[in-house]
Short mmCIF file of N, CA and C in Angstrom, two decimals:
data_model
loop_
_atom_site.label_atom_id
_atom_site.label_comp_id
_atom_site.label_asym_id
_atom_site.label_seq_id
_atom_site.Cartn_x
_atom_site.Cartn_y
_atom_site.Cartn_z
N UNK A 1000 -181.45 -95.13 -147.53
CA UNK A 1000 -180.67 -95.85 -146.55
C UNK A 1000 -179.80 -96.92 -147.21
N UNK A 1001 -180.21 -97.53 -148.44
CA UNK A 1001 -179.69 -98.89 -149.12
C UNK A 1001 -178.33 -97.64 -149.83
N UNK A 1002 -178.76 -96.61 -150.02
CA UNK A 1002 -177.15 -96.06 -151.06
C UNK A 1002 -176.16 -96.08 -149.89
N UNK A 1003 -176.52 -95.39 -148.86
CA UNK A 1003 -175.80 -95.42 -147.77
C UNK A 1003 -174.97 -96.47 -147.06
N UNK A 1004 -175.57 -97.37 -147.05
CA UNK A 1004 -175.16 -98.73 -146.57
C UNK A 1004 -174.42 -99.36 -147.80
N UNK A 1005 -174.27 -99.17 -148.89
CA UNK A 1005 -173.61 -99.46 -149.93
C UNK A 1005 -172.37 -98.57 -150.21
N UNK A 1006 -172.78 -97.72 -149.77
CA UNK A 1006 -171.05 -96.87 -149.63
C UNK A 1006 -169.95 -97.26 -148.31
N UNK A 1007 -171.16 -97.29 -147.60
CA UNK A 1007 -170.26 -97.71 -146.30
C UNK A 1007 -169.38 -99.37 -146.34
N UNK A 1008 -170.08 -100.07 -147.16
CA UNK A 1008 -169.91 -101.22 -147.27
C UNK A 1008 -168.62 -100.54 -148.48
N UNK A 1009 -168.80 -100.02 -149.35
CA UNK A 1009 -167.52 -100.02 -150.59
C UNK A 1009 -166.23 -99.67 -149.66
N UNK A 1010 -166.92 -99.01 -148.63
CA UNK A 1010 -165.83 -97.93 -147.64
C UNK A 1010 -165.14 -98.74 -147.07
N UNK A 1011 -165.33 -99.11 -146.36
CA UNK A 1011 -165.34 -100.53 -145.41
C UNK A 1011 -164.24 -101.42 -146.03
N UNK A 1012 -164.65 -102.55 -146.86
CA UNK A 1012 -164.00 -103.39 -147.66
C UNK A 1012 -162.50 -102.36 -148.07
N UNK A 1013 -162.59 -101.34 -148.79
CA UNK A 1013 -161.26 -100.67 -148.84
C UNK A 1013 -160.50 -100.46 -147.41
N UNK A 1014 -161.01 -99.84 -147.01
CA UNK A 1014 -160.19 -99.84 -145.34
C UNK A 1014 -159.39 -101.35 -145.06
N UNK A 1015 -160.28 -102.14 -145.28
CA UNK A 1015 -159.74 -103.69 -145.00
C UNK A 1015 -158.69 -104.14 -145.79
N UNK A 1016 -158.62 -103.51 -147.21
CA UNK A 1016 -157.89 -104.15 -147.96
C UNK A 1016 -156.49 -103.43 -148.12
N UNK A 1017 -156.67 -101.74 -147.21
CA UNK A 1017 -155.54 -101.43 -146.92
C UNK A 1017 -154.71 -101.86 -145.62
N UNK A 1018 -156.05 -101.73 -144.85
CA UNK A 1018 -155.39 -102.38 -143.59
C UNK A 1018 -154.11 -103.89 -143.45
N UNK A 1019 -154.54 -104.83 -144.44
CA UNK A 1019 -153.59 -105.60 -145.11
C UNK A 1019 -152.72 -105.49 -145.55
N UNK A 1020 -152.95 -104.85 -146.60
CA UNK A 1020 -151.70 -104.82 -147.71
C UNK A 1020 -150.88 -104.04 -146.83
N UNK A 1021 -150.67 -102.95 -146.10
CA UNK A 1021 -149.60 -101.79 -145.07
C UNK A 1021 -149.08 -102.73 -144.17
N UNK A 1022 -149.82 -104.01 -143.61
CA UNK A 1022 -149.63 -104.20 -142.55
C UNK A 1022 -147.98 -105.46 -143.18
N UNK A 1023 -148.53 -105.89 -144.21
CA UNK A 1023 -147.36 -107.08 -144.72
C UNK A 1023 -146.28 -106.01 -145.66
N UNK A 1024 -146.02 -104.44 -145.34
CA UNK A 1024 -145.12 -103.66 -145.98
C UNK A 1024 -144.67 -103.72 -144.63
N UNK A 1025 -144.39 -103.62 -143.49
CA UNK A 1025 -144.18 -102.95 -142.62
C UNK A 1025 -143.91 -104.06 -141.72
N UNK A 1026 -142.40 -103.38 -140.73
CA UNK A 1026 -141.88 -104.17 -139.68
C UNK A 1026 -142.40 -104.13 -138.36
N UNK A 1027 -142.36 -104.70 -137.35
CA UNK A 1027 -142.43 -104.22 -135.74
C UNK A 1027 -144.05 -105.16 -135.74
N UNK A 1028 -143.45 -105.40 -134.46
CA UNK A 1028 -144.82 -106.71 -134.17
C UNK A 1028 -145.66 -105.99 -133.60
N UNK A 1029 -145.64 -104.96 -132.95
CA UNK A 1029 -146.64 -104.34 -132.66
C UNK A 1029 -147.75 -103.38 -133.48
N UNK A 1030 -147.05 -103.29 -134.54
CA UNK A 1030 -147.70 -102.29 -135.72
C UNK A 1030 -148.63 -103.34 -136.38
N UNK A 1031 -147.79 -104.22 -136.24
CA UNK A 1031 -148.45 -105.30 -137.35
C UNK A 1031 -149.20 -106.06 -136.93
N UNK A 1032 -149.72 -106.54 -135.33
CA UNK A 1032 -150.93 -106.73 -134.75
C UNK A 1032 -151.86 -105.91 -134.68
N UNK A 1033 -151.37 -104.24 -134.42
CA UNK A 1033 -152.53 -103.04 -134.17
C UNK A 1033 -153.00 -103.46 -135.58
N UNK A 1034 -152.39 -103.36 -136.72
CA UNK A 1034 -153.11 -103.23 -138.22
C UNK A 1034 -154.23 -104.69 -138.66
N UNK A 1035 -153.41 -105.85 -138.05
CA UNK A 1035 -154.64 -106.96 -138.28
C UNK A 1035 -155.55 -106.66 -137.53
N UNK A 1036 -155.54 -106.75 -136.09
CA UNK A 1036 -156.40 -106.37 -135.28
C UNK A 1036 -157.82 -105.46 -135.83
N UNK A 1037 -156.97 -104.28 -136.54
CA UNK A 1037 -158.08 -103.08 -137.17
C UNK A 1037 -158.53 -103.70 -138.46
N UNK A 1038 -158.09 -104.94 -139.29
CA UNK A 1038 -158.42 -105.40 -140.03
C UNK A 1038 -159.62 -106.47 -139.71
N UNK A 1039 -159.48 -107.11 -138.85
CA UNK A 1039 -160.43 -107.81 -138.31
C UNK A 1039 -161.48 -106.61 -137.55
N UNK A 1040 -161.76 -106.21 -137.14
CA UNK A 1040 -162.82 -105.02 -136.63
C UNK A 1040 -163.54 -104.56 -137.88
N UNK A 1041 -162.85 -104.23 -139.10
CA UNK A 1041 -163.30 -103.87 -140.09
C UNK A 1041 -164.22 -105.38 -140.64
N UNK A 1042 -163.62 -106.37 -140.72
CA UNK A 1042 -164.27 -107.47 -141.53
C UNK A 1042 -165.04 -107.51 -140.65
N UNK A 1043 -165.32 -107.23 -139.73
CA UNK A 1043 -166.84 -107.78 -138.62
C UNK A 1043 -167.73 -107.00 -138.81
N UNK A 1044 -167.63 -105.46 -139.11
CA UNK A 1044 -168.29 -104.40 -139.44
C UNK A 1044 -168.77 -104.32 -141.07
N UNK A 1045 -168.10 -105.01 -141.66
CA UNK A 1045 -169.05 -105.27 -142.74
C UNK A 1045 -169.67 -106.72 -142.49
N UNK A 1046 -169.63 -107.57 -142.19
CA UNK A 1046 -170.51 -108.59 -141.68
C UNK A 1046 -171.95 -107.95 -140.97
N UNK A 1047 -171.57 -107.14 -139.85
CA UNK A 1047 -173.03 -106.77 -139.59
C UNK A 1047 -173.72 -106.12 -140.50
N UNK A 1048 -172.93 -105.18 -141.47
CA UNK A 1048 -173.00 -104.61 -142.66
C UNK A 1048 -174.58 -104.68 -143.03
N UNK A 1049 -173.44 -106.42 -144.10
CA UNK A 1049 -174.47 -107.02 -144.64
C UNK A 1049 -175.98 -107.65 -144.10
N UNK A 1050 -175.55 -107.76 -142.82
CA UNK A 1050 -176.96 -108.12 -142.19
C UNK A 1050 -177.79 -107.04 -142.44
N UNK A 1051 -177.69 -106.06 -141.90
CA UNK A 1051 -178.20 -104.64 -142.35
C UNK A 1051 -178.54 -104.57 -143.40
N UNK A 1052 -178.52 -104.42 -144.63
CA UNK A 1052 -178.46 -104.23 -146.20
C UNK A 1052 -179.63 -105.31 -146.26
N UNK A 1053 -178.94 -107.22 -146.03
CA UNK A 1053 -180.30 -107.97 -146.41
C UNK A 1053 -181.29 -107.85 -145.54
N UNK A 1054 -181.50 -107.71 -144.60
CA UNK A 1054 -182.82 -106.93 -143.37
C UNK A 1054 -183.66 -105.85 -144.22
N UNK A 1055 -182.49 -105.31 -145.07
CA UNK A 1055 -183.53 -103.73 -145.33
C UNK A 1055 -184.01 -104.63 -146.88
N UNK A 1056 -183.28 -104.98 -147.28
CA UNK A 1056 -183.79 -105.58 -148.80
C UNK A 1056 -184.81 -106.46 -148.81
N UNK A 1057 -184.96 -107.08 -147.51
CA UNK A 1057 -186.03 -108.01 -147.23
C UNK A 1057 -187.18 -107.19 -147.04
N UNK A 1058 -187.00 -106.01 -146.43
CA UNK A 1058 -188.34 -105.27 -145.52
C UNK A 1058 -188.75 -104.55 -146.88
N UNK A 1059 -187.78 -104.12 -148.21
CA UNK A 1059 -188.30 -103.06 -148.81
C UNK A 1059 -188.57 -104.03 -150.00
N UNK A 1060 -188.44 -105.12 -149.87
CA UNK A 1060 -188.70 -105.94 -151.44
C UNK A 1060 -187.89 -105.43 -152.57
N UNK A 1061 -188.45 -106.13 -153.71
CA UNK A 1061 -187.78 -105.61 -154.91
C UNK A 1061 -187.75 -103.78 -155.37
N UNK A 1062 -186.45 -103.61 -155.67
CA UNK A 1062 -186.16 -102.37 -155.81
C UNK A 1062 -186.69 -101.57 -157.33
N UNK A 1063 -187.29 -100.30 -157.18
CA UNK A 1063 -187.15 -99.86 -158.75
C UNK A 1063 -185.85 -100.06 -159.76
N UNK A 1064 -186.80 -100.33 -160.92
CA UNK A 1064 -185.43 -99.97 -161.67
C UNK A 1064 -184.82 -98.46 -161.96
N UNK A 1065 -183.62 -98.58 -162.04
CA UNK A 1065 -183.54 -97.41 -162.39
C UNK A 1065 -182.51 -97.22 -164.18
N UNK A 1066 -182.96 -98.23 -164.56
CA UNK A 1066 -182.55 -98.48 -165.78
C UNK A 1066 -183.54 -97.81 -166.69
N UNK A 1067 -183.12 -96.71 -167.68
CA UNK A 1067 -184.11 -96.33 -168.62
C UNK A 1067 -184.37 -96.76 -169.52
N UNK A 1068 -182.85 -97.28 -170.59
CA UNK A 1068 -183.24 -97.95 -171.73
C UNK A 1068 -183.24 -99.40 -171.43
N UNK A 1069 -183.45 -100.12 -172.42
CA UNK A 1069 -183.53 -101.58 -172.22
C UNK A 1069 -182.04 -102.51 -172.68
N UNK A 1070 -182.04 -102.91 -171.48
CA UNK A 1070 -180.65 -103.70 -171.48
C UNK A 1070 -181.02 -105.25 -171.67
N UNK A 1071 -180.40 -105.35 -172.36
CA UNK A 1071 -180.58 -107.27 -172.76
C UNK A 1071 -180.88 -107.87 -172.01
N UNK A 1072 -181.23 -109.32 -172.20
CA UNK A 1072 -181.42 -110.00 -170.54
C UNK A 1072 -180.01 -110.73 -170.44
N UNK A 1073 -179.37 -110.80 -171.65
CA UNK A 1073 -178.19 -111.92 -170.95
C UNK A 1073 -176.98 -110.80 -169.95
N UNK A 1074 -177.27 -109.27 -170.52
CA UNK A 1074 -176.59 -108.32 -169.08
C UNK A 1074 -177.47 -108.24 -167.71
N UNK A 1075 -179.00 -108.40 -167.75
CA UNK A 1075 -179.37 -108.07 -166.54
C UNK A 1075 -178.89 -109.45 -165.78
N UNK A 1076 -178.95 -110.70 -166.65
CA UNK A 1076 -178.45 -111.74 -165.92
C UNK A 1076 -177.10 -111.77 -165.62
N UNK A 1077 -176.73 -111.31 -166.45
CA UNK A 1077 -175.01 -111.13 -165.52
C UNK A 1077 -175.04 -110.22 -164.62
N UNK A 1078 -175.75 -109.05 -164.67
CA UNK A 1078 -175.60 -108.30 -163.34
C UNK A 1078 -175.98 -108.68 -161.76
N UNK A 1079 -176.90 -109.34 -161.83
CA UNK A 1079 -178.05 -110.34 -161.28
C UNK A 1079 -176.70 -111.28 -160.67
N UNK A 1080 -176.19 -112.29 -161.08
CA UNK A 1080 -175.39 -113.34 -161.17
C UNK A 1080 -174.41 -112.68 -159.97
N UNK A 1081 -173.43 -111.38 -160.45
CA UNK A 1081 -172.96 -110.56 -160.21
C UNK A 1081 -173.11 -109.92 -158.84
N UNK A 1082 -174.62 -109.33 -158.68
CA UNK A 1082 -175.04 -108.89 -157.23
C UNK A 1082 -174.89 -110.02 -155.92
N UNK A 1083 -175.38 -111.01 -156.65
CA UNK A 1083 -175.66 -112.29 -155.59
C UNK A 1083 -173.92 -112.61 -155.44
N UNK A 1084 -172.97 -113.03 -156.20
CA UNK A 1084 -171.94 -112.99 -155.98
C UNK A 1084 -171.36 -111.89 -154.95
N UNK A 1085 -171.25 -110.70 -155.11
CA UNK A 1085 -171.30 -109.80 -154.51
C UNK A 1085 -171.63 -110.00 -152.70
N UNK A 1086 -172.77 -110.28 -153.02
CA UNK A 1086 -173.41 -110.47 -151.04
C UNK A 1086 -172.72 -111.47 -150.76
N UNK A 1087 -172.68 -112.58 -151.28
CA UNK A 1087 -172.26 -114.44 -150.66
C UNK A 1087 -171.02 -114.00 -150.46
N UNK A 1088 -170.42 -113.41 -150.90
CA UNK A 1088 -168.82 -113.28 -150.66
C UNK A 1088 -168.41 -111.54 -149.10
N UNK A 1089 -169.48 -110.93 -149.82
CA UNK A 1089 -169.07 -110.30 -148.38
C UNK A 1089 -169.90 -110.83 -147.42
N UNK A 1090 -170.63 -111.48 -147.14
CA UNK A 1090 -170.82 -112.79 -145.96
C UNK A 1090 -169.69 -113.93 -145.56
N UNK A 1091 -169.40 -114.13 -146.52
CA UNK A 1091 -168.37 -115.40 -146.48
C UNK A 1091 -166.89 -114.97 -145.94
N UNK A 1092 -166.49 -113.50 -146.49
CA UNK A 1092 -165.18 -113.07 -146.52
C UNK A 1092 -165.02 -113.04 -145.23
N UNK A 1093 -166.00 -111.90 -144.09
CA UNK A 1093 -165.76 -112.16 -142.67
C UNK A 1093 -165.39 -113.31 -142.14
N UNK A 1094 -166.71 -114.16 -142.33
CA UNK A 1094 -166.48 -115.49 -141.80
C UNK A 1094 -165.30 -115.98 -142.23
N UNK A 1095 -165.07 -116.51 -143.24
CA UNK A 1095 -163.55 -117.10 -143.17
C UNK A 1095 -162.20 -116.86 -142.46
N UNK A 1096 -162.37 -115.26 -142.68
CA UNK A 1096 -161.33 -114.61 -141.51
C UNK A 1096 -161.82 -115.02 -140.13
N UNK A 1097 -163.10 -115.19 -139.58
CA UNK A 1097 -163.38 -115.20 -138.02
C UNK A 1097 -162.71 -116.50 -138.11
N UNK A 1098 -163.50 -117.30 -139.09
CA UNK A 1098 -162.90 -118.79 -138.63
C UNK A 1098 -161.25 -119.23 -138.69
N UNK A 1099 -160.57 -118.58 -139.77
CA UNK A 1099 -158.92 -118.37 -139.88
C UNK A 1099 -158.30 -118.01 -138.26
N UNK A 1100 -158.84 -116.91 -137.85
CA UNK A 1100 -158.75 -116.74 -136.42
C UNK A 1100 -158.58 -117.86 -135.45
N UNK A 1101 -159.97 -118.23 -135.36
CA UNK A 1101 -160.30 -119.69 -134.40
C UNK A 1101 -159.26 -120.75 -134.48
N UNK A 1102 -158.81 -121.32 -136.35
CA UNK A 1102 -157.92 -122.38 -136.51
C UNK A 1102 -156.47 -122.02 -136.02
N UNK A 1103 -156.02 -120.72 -136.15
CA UNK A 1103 -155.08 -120.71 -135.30
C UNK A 1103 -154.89 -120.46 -134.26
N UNK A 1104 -155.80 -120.62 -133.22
CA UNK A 1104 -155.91 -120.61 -132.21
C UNK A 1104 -155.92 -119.10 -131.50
N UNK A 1105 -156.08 -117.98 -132.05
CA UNK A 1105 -156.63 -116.88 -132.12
C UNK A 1105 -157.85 -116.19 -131.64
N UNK A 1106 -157.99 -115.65 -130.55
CA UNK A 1106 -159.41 -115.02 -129.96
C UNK A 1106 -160.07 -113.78 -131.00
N UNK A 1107 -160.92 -113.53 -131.57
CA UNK A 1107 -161.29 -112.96 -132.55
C UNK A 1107 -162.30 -111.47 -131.04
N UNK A 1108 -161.57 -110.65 -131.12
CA UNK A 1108 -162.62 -109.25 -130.35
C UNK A 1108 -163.45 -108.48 -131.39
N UNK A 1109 -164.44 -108.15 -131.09
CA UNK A 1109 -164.74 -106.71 -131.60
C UNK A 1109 -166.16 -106.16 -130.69
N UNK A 1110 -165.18 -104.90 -130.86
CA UNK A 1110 -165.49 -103.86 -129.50
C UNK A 1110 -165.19 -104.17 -128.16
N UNK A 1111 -164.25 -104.89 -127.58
CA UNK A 1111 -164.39 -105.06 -126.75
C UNK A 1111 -164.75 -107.05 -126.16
N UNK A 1112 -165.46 -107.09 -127.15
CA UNK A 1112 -165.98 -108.77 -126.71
C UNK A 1112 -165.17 -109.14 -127.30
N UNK A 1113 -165.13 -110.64 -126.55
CA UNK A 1113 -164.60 -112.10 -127.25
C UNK A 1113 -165.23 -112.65 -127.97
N UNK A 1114 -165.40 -112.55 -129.06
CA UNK A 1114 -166.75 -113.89 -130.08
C UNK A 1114 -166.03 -115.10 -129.96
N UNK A 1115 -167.53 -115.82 -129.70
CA UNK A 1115 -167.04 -117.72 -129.97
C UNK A 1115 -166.50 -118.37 -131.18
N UNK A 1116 -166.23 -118.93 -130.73
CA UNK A 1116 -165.05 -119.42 -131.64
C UNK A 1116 -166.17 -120.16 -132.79
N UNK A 1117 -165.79 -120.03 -134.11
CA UNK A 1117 -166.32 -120.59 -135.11
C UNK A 1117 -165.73 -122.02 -135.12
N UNK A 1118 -164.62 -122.06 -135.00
CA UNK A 1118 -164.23 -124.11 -135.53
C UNK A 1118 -163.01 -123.53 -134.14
N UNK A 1119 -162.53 -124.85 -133.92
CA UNK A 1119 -161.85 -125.25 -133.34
C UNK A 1119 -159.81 -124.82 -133.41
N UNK A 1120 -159.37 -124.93 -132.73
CA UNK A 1120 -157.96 -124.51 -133.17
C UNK A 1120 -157.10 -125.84 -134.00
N UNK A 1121 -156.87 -125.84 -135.50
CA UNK A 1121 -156.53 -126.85 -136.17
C UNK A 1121 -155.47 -126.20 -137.46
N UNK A 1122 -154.44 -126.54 -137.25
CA UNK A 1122 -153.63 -126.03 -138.15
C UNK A 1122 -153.53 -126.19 -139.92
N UNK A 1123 -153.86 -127.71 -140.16
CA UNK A 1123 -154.18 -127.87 -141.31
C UNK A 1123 -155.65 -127.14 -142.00
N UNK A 1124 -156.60 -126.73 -141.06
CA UNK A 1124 -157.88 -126.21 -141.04
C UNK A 1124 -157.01 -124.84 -141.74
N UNK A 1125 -156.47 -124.35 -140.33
CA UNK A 1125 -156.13 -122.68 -140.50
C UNK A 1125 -155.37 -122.86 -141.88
N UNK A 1126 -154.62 -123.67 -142.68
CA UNK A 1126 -153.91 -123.08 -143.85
C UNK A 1126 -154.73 -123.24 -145.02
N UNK A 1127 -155.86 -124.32 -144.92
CA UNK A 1127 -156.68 -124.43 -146.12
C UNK A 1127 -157.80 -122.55 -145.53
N UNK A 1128 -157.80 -122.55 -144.61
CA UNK A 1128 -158.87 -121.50 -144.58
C UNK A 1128 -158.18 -120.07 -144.71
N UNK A 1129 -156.75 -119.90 -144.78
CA UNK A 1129 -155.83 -118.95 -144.95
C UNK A 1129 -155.91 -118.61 -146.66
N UNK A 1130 -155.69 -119.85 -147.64
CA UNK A 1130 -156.29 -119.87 -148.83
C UNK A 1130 -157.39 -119.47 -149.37
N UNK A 1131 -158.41 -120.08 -148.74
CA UNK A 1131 -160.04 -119.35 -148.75
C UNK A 1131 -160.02 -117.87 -148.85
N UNK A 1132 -159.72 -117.42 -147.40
CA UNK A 1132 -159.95 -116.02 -147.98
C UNK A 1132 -159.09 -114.99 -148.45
N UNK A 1133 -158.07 -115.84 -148.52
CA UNK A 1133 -156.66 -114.97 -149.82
C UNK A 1133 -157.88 -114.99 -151.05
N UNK A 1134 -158.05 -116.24 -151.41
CA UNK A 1134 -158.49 -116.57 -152.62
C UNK A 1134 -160.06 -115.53 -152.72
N UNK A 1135 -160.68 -115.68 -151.77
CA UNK A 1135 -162.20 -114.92 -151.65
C UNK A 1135 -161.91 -113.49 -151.88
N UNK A 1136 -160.90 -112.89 -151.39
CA UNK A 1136 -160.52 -111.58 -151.45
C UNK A 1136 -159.96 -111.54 -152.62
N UNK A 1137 -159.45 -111.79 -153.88
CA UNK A 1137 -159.45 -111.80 -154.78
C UNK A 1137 -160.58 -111.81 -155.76
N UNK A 1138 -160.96 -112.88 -155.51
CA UNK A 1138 -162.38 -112.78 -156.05
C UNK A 1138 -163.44 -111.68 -155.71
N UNK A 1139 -163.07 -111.57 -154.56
CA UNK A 1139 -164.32 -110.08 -154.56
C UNK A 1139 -163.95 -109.00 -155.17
N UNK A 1140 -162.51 -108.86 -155.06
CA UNK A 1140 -161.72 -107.78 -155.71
C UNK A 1140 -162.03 -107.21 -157.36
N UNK A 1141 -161.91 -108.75 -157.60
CA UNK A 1141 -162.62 -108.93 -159.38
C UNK A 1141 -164.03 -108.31 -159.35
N UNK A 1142 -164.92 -108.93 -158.49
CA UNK A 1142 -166.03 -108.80 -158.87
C UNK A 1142 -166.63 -107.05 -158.36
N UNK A 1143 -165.62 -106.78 -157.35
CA UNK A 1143 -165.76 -105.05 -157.15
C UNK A 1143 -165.64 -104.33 -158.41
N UNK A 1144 -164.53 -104.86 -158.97
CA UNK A 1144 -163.99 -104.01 -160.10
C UNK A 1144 -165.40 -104.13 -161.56
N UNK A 1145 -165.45 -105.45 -161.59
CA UNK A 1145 -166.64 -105.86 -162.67
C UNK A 1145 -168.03 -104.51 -162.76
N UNK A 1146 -167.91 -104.69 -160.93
CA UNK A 1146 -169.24 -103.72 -160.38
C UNK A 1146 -168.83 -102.12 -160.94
N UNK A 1147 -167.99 -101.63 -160.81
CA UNK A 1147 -167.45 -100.41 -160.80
C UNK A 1147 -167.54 -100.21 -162.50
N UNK A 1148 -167.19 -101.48 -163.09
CA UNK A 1148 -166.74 -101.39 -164.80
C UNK A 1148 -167.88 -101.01 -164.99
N UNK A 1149 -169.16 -101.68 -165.09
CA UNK A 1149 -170.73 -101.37 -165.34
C UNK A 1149 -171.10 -100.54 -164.93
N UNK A 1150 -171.48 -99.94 -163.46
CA UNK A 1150 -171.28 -98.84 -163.52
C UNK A 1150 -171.31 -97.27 -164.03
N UNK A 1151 -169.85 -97.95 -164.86
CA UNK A 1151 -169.93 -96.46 -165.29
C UNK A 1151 -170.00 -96.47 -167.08
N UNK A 1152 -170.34 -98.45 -167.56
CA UNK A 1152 -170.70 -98.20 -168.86
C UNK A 1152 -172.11 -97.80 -168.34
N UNK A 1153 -172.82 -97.98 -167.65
CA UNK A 1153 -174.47 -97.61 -167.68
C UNK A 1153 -174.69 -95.93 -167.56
N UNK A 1154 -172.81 -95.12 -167.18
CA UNK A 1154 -172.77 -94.00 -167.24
C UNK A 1154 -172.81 -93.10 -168.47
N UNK A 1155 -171.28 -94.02 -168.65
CA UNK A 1155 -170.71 -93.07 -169.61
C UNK A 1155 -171.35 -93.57 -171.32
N UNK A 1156 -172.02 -94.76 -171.65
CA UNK A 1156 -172.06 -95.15 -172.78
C UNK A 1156 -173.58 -95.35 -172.72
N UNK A 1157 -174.04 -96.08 -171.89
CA UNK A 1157 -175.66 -95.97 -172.00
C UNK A 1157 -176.47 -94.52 -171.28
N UNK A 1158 -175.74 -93.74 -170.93
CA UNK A 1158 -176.12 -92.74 -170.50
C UNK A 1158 -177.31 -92.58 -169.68
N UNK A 1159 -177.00 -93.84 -168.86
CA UNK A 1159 -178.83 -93.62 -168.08
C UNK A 1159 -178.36 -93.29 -166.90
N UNK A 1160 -179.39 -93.58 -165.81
CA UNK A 1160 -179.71 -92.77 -164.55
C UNK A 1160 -178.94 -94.02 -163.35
N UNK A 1161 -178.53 -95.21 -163.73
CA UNK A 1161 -178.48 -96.30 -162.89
C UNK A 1161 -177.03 -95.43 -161.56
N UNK A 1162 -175.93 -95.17 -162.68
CA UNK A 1162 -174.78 -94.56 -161.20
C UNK A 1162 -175.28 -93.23 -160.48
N UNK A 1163 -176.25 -92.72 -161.20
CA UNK A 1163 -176.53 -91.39 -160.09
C UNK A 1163 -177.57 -91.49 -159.36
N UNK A 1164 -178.20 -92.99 -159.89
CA UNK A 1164 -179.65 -93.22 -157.97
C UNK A 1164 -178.54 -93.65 -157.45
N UNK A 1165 -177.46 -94.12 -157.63
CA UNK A 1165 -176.21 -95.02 -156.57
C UNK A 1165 -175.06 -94.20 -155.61
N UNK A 1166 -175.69 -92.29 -156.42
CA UNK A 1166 -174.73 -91.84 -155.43
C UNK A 1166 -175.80 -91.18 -154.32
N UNK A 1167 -174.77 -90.54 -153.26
CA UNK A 1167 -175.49 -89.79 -151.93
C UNK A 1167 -176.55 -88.79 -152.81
N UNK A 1168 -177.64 -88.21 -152.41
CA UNK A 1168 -178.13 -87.20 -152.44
C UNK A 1168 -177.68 -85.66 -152.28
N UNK A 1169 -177.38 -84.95 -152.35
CA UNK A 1169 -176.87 -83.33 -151.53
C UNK A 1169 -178.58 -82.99 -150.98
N UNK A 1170 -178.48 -82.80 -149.63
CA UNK A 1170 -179.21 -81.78 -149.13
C UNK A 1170 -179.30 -80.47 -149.36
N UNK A 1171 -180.58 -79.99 -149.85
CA UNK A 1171 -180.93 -78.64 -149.93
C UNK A 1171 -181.38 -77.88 -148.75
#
């Protein structure tokens, strides 16, 4: 269930980050609300995401390794460093957008509902929090890529088992 929810989550975050980038190529105010709009739906859906993921990580405790040979500790600590970076920021990334919403005075839906407003409608708020998650989305961006780099040295150079417990299964 945790590979699953980790794809969906890689899935997810891309959807979002196209949903953006198309939406600031492109003219017509209506295109370009449908596309934030679907951008925000997406950042809420990995928010519950992550609730999901730490719920299950809580219920299943610490995970096997699936590391065969022995990796240093100053890499497991960067990976470590790395993961936790990883979660705080796709927690944070929603939120900043919900709250970016709120400061400009913006009703934030998904599915259908109105969510409460995180902060208040404040303009100097909304441009420091417009920064935030420009800036957060960058940073996760890095740290996606970092994730992806390792990866596939634990693939292609240490030759162990770590990217293939990380993909789907095939049913027999």
């Amino acid at each position: 269930m945790l590979v699953a929810l980790h794809w969906l989550t890689a899935l997810l975050l891309l959807l979002g980050v196209a949903l953006i980038l198309l939406r600031d190529q492109l003219d017509g105010r209506a295109v370009r609300l449908w596309l934030l709009e679907g951008h925000r739906h997406v950042g809420l859906l990995v928010l519950l995401l992550f609730f999901a993921r730490a719920l299950l990580r809580l219920r299943l405790g610490k995970l096997p390794s699936t590391e065969e040979g022995h990796v240093a500790w100053p890499l497991r600590a960067a990976a470590a460093v790395n993961h936790a970076a990883l979660y705080l920021l796709i927690l944070a990334q929603p939120l900043l957008g919900w709250a970016l919403s709120n400061a400009e005075d913006k009703p934030v839906h998904f599915l259908g509902l109105t969510l409460p407003a995180l902060v208040a409608p404040d303009e100097d708020l909304a441009d420091n929090l417009s920064d935030w998650h420009q800036d957060a989305a960058w940073l996760l961006l890095g740290l996606v890529a970092l994730h992806v780099g390792a990866a596939l040295w634990h693939h292609f150079i240490l030759k162990d088992r770590v990217l293939r417990a990380m993909l789907p299964r095939r049913r027999r």
